JSON list of C-alpha atoms in Angstrom, two decimals:
[
{"chain": "A", "resi": 501, "resn": "UNK", "atom": "CA", "xyz": [-0.63, 13.59, -20.79]},
{"chain": "A", "resi": 502, "resn": "UNK", "atom": "CA", "xyz": [2.66, 14.32, -18.99]},
{"chain": "A", "resi": 503, "resn": "UNK", "atom": "CA", "xyz": [5.17, 11.64, -18.71]},
{"chain": "A", "resi": 504, "resn": "UNK", "atom": "CA", "xyz": [5.56, 12.05, -15.01]},
{"chain": "A", "resi": 505, "resn": "UNK", "atom": "CA", "xyz": [1.91, 11.70, -14.52]},
{"chain": "A", "resi": 506, "resn": "UNK", "atom": "CA", "xyz": [1.76, 8.51, -16.57]},
{"chain": "A", "resi": 507, "resn": "UNK", "atom": "CA", "xyz": [4.73, 7.22, -14.40]},
{"chain": "A", "resi": 508, "resn": "UNK", "atom": "CA", "xyz": [2.86, 8.04, -11.15]},
{"chain": "A", "resi": 509, "resn": "UNK", "atom": "CA", "xyz": [-0.43, 6.45, -12.31]},
{"chain": "A", "resi": 510, "resn": "UNK", "atom": "CA", "xyz": [1.53, 3.24, -13.39]},
{"chain": "A", "resi": 511, "resn": "UNK", "atom": "CA", "xyz": [3.39, 3.02, -10.10]},
{"chain": "A", "resi": 512, "resn": "UNK", "atom": "CA", "xyz": [0.32, 3.56, -7.96]},
{"chain": "A", "resi": 513, "resn": "UNK", "atom": "CA", "xyz": [-1.56, 1.02, -10.00]},
{"chain": "A", "resi": 514, "resn": "UNK", "atom": "CA", "xyz": [1.30, -1.46, -9.57]},
{"chain": "A", "resi": 515, "resn": "UNK", "atom": "CA", "xyz": [1.02, -0.85, -5.89]},
{"chain": "A", "resi": 516, "resn": "UNK", "atom": "CA", "xyz": [-2.59, -1.77, -6.01]},
{"chain": "A", "resi": 517, "resn": "UNK", "atom": "CA", "xyz": [-1.87, -4.91, -7.98]},
{"chain": "A", "resi": 518, "resn": "UNK", "atom": "CA", "xyz": [0.97, -6.07, -5.76]},
{"chain": "A", "resi": 519, "resn": "UNK", "atom": "CA", "xyz": [-0.80, -5.26, -2.49]},
{"chain": "A", "resi": 520, "resn": "UNK", "atom": "CA", "xyz": [-4.03, -6.92, -3.61]},
{"chain": "A", "resi": 521, "resn": "UNK", "atom": "CA", "xyz": [-2.22, -10.04, -4.71]},
{"chain": "A", "resi": 522, "resn": "UNK", "atom": "CA", "xyz": [-0.23, -10.23, -1.50]},
{"chain": "A", "resi": 523, "resn": "UNK", "atom": "CA", "xyz": [-3.20, -9.61, 0.83]},
{"chain": "A", "resi": 524, "resn": "UNK", "atom": "CA", "xyz": [-5.63, -11.99, -0.92]},
{"chain": "A", "resi": 525, "resn": "UNK", "atom": "CA", "xyz": [-3.24, -14.74, -1.63]},
{"chain": "A", "resi": 526, "resn": "UNK", "atom": "CA", "xyz": [-2.18, -14.57, 2.04]},
{"chain": "A", "resi": 527, "resn": "UNK", "atom": "CA", "xyz": [-5.77, -14.78, 3.01]},
{"chain": "A", "resi": 528, "resn": "UNK", "atom": "CA", "xyz": [-6.51, -17.72, 0.64]},
{"chain": "A", "resi": 529, "resn": "UNK", "atom": "CA", "xyz": [-3.42, -19.63, 1.86]},
{"chain": "A", "resi": 530, "resn": "UNK", "atom": "CA", "xyz": [-4.32, -19.01, 5.49]},
{"chain": "A", "resi": 531, "resn": "UNK", "atom": "CA", "xyz": [-0.76, -18.37, 6.45]},
{"chain": "A", "resi": 532, "resn": "UNK", "atom": "CA", "xyz": [1.95, -15.77, 5.90]},
{"chain": "A", "resi": 533, "resn": "UNK", "atom": "CA", "xyz": [4.65, -16.79, 3.46]},
{"chain": "A", "resi": 534, "resn": "UNK", "atom": "CA", "xyz": [7.92, -15.14, 2.27]},
{"chain": "A", "resi": 535, "resn": "UNK", "atom": "CA", "xyz": [6.50, -14.14, -1.16]},
{"chain": "A", "resi": 536, "resn": "UNK", "atom": "CA", "xyz": [3.48, -12.38, 0.60]},
{"chain": "A", "resi": 537, "resn": "UNK", "atom": "CA", "xyz": [5.92, -10.14, 2.50]},
{"chain": "A", "resi": 538, "resn": "UNK", "atom": "CA", "xyz": [7.85, -9.40, -0.72]},
{"chain": "A", "resi": 539, "resn": "UNK", "atom": "CA", "xyz": [4.62, -8.26, -2.40]},
{"chain": "A", "resi": 540, "resn": "UNK", "atom": "CA", "xyz": [3.73, -6.14, 0.64]},
{"chain": "A", "resi": 541, "resn": "UNK", "atom": "CA", "xyz": [7.18, -4.38, 0.28]},
{"chain": "A", "resi": 542, "resn": "UNK", "atom": "CA", "xyz": [6.73, -4.04, -3.42]},
{"chain": "A", "resi": 543, "resn": "UNK", "atom": "CA", "xyz": [3.35, -2.42, -2.96]},
{"chain": "A", "resi": 544, "resn": "UNK", "atom": "CA", "xyz": [4.76, 0.00, -0.45]},
{"chain": "A", "resi": 545, "resn": "UNK", "atom": "CA", "xyz": [7.68, 0.92, -2.68]},
{"chain": "A", "resi": 546, "resn": "UNK", "atom": "CA", "xyz": [5.37, 1.51, -5.66]},
{"chain": "A", "resi": 547, "resn": "UNK", "atom": "CA", "xyz": [2.84, 3.45, -3.64]},
{"chain": "A", "resi": 548, "resn": "UNK", "atom": "CA", "xyz": [5.53, 5.72, -2.15]},
{"chain": "A", "resi": 549, "resn": "UNK", "atom": "CA", "xyz": [7.13, 6.25, -5.45]},
{"chain": "A", "resi": 550, "resn": "UNK", "atom": "CA", "xyz": [3.79, 7.15, -7.10]},
{"chain": "A", "resi": 551, "resn": "UNK", "atom": "CA", "xyz": [2.73, 9.35, -4.23]},
{"chain": "A", "resi": 552, "resn": "UNK", "atom": "CA", "xyz": [6.04, 11.25, -4.24]},
{"chain": "A", "resi": 553, "resn": "UNK", "atom": "CA", "xyz": [5.82, 11.73, -8.05]},
{"chain": "A", "resi": 554, "resn": "UNK", "atom": "CA", "xyz": [2.25, 13.09, -7.72]},
{"chain": "A", "resi": 555, "resn": "UNK", "atom": "CA", "xyz": [3.40, 15.46, -4.98]},
{"chain": "A", "resi": 556, "resn": "UNK", "atom": "CA", "xyz": [6.15, 16.80, -7.24]},
{"chain": "A", "resi": 557, "resn": "UNK", "atom": "CA", "xyz": [3.77, 17.28, -10.09]},
{"chain": "A", "resi": 558, "resn": "UNK", "atom": "CA", "xyz": [1.33, 19.10, -7.82]},
{"chain": "A", "resi": 559, "resn": "UNK", "atom": "CA", "xyz": [3.95, 21.41, -6.45]},
{"chain": "A", "resi": 560, "resn": "UNK", "atom": "CA", "xyz": [5.27, 22.16, -9.92]},
{"chain": "A", "resi": 561, "resn": "UNK", "atom": "CA", "xyz": [1.83, 23.00, -11.29]},
{"chain": "A", "resi": 562, "resn": "UNK", "atom": "CA", "xyz": [0.88, 25.02, -8.18]},
{"chain": "A", "resi": 563, "resn": "UNK", "atom": "CA", "xyz": [-2.60, 23.49, -7.94]},
{"chain": "A", "resi": 564, "resn": "UNK", "atom": "CA", "xyz": [-5.16, 25.08, -5.68]},
{"chain": "A", "resi": 565, "resn": "UNK", "atom": "CA", "xyz": [-4.64, 25.14, -1.97]},
{"chain": "A", "resi": 566, "resn": "UNK", "atom": "CA", "xyz": [-7.40, 22.49, -1.40]},
{"chain": "A", "resi": 567, "resn": "UNK", "atom": "CA", "xyz": [-5.52, 20.08, -3.56]},
{"chain": "A", "resi": 568, "resn": "UNK", "atom": "CA", "xyz": [-2.04, 20.76, -2.51]},
{"chain": "A", "resi": 569, "resn": "UNK", "atom": "CA", "xyz": [-2.49, 21.57, 1.17]},
{"chain": "A", "resi": 570, "resn": "UNK", "atom": "CA", "xyz": [-3.80, 19.32, 3.96]},
{"chain": "A", "resi": 571, "resn": "UNK", "atom": "CA", "xyz": [-6.78, 17.46, 2.57]},
{"chain": "A", "resi": 572, "resn": "UNK", "atom": "CA", "xyz": [-8.76, 14.32, 3.05]},
{"chain": "A", "resi": 573, "resn": "UNK", "atom": "CA", "xyz": [-6.69, 12.70, 0.26]},
{"chain": "A", "resi": 574, "resn": "UNK", "atom": "CA", "xyz": [-3.36, 13.80, 1.87]},
{"chain": "A", "resi": 575, "resn": "UNK", "atom": "CA", "xyz": [-4.37, 12.71, 5.37]},
{"chain": "A", "resi": 576, "resn": "UNK", "atom": "CA", "xyz": [-5.67, 9.30, 4.24]},
{"chain": "A", "resi": 577, "resn": "UNK", "atom": "CA", "xyz": [-2.80, 8.77, 1.97]},
{"chain": "A", "resi": 578, "resn": "UNK", "atom": "CA", "xyz": [-0.24, 9.45, 4.78]},
{"chain": "A", "resi": 579, "resn": "UNK", "atom": "CA", "xyz": [-2.11, 7.15, 7.00]},
{"chain": "A", "resi": 580, "resn": "UNK", "atom": "CA", "xyz": [-2.11, 4.42, 4.41]},
{"chain": "A", "resi": 581, "resn": "UNK", "atom": "CA", "xyz": [1.54, 4.63, 3.76]},
{"chain": "A", "resi": 582, "resn": "UNK", "atom": "CA", "xyz": [2.33, 4.58, 7.49]},
{"chain": "A", "resi": 583, "resn": "UNK", "atom": "CA", "xyz": [0.10, 1.50, 7.89]},
{"chain": "A", "resi": 584, "resn": "UNK", "atom": "CA", "xyz": [1.67, -0.16, 4.84]},
{"chain": "A", "resi": 585, "resn": "UNK", "atom": "CA", "xyz": [5.10, 0.43, 6.27]},
{"chain": "A", "resi": 586, "resn": "UNK", "atom": "CA", "xyz": [4.09, -0.88, 9.69]},
{"chain": "A", "resi": 587, "resn": "UNK", "atom": "CA", "xyz": [2.41, -3.85, 7.99]},
{"chain": "A", "resi": 588, "resn": "UNK", "atom": "CA", "xyz": [5.42, -4.75, 5.91]},
{"chain": "A", "resi": 589, "resn": "UNK", "atom": "CA", "xyz": [7.81, -4.47, 8.93]},
{"chain": "A", "resi": 590, "resn": "UNK", "atom": "CA", "xyz": [5.43, -6.52, 11.12]},
{"chain": "A", "resi": 591, "resn": "UNK", "atom": "CA", "xyz": [5.05, -9.19, 8.41]},
{"chain": "A", "resi": 592, "resn": "UNK", "atom": "CA", "xyz": [8.79, -9.36, 8.05]},
{"chain": "A", "resi": 593, "resn": "UNK", "atom": "CA", "xyz": [9.20, -9.75, 11.84]},
{"chain": "A", "resi": 594, "resn": "UNK", "atom": "CA", "xyz": [6.51, -12.45, 12.08]},
{"chain": "A", "resi": 595, "resn": "UNK", "atom": "CA", "xyz": [8.05, -14.36, 9.28]},
{"chain": "A", "resi": 596, "resn": "UNK", "atom": "CA", "xyz": [11.58, -13.89, 10.70]},
{"chain": "A", "resi": 597, "resn": "UNK", "atom": "CA", "xyz": [10.46, -15.18, 14.10]},
{"chain": "A", "resi": 598, "resn": "UNK", "atom": "CA", "xyz": [8.57, -18.16, 12.64]},
{"chain": "A", "resi": 599, "resn": "UNK", "atom": "CA", "xyz": [5.63, -17.77, 14.95]},
{"chain": "A", "resi": 600, "resn": "UNK", "atom": "CA", "xyz": [3.02, -20.09, 13.35]},
{"chain": "A", "resi": 601, "resn": "UNK", "atom": "CA", "xyz": [0.13, -18.73, 15.48]},
{"chain": "A", "resi": 602, "resn": "UNK", "atom": "CA", "xyz": [0.83, -15.16, 14.31]},
{"chain": "A", "resi": 603, "resn": "UNK", "atom": "CA", "xyz": [1.31, -16.34, 10.68]},
{"chain": "A", "resi": 604, "resn": "UNK", "atom": "CA", "xyz": [-2.17, -17.81, 10.74]},
{"chain": "A", "resi": 605, "resn": "UNK", "atom": "CA", "xyz": [-3.83, -14.67, 12.14]},
{"chain": "A", "resi": 606, "resn": "UNK", "atom": "CA", "xyz": [-1.87, -12.11, 10.15]},
{"chain": "A", "resi": 607, "resn": "UNK", "atom": "CA", "xyz": [-4.31, -11.95, 7.22]},
{"chain": "A", "resi": 608, "resn": "UNK", "atom": "CA", "xyz": [-6.77, -10.06, 9.42]},
{"chain": "A", "resi": 609, "resn": "UNK", "atom": "CA", "xyz": [-4.57, -7.14, 9.72]},
{"chain": "A", "resi": 610, "resn": "UNK", "atom": "CA", "xyz": [-3.52, -7.39, 6.09]},
{"chain": "A", "resi": 611, "resn": "UNK", "atom": "CA", "xyz": [-7.17, -6.97, 4.97]},
{"chain": "A", "resi": 612, "resn": "UNK", "atom": "CA", "xyz": [-7.69, -3.99, 7.27]},
{"chain": "A", "resi": 613, "resn": "UNK", "atom": "CA", "xyz": [-4.59, -2.20, 5.78]},
{"chain": "A", "resi": 614, "resn": "UNK", "atom": "CA", "xyz": [-5.68, -2.94, 2.34]},
{"chain": "A", "resi": 615, "resn": "UNK", "atom": "CA", "xyz": [-9.07, -1.43, 2.89]},
{"chain": "A", "resi": 616, "resn": "UNK", "atom": "CA", "xyz": [-7.66, 1.70, 4.46]},
{"chain": "A", "resi": 617, "resn": "UNK", "atom": "CA", "xyz": [-5.20, 1.90, 1.53]},
{"chain": "A", "resi": 618, "resn": "UNK", "atom": "CA", "xyz": [-8.12, 1.82, -0.95]},
{"chain": "A", "resi": 619, "resn": "UNK", "atom": "CA", "xyz": [-9.63, 5.06, 0.49]},
{"chain": "A", "resi": 620, "resn": "UNK", "atom": "CA", "xyz": [-6.88, 7.47, -0.74]},
{"chain": "A", "resi": 621, "resn": "UNK", "atom": "CA", "xyz": [-6.53, 5.42, -3.97]},
{"chain": "A", "resi": 622, "resn": "UNK", "atom": "CA", "xyz": [-10.25, 5.94, -4.76]},
{"chain": "A", "resi": 623, "resn": "UNK", "atom": "CA", "xyz": [-10.10, 9.55, -3.69]},
{"chain": "A", "resi": 624, "resn": "UNK", "atom": "CA", "xyz": [-7.06, 10.08, -5.93]},
{"chain": "A", "resi": 625, "resn": "UNK", "atom": "CA", "xyz": [-8.98, 8.58, -8.89]},
{"chain": "A", "resi": 626, "resn": "UNK", "atom": "CA", "xyz": [-11.87, 10.78, -8.28]},
{"chain": "A", "resi": 627, "resn": "UNK", "atom": "CA", "xyz": [-9.69, 13.88, -8.03]},
{"chain": "A", "resi": 628, "resn": "UNK", "atom": "CA", "xyz": [-7.78, 12.92, -11.14]},
{"chain": "A", "resi": 629, "resn": "UNK", "atom": "CA", "xyz": [-10.98, 12.45, -13.22]},
{"chain": "A", "resi": 630, "resn": "UNK", "atom": "CA", "xyz": [-12.48, 15.76, -12.13]}
]
């Protein structure tokens, strides 16, 4: 297995780990805390790094048009990264403003973003295994 592929798999898996820990610990604590926001940012950084590495691998290998062009995986992946970015920025803003009411309700949006993020993650696993 190529070293770049191993790196991409590890970083995307780290994104899953950090994002899952952040989302579910925030949900369990029933309020948004600083370390939750840090885990959201780490998840975003690892996901973006892994995604960009996978794109480079795909373009170097000249995979089929279906895999390298606009696909369900590509569209859902882009939506997920955009949502993760918005989520991390909004979490940072809510924490910075100190709005307790928004801190208490934030976990609902976190769970939605996490579920949306899982779609391209699972599609990528299926593509990688086939």
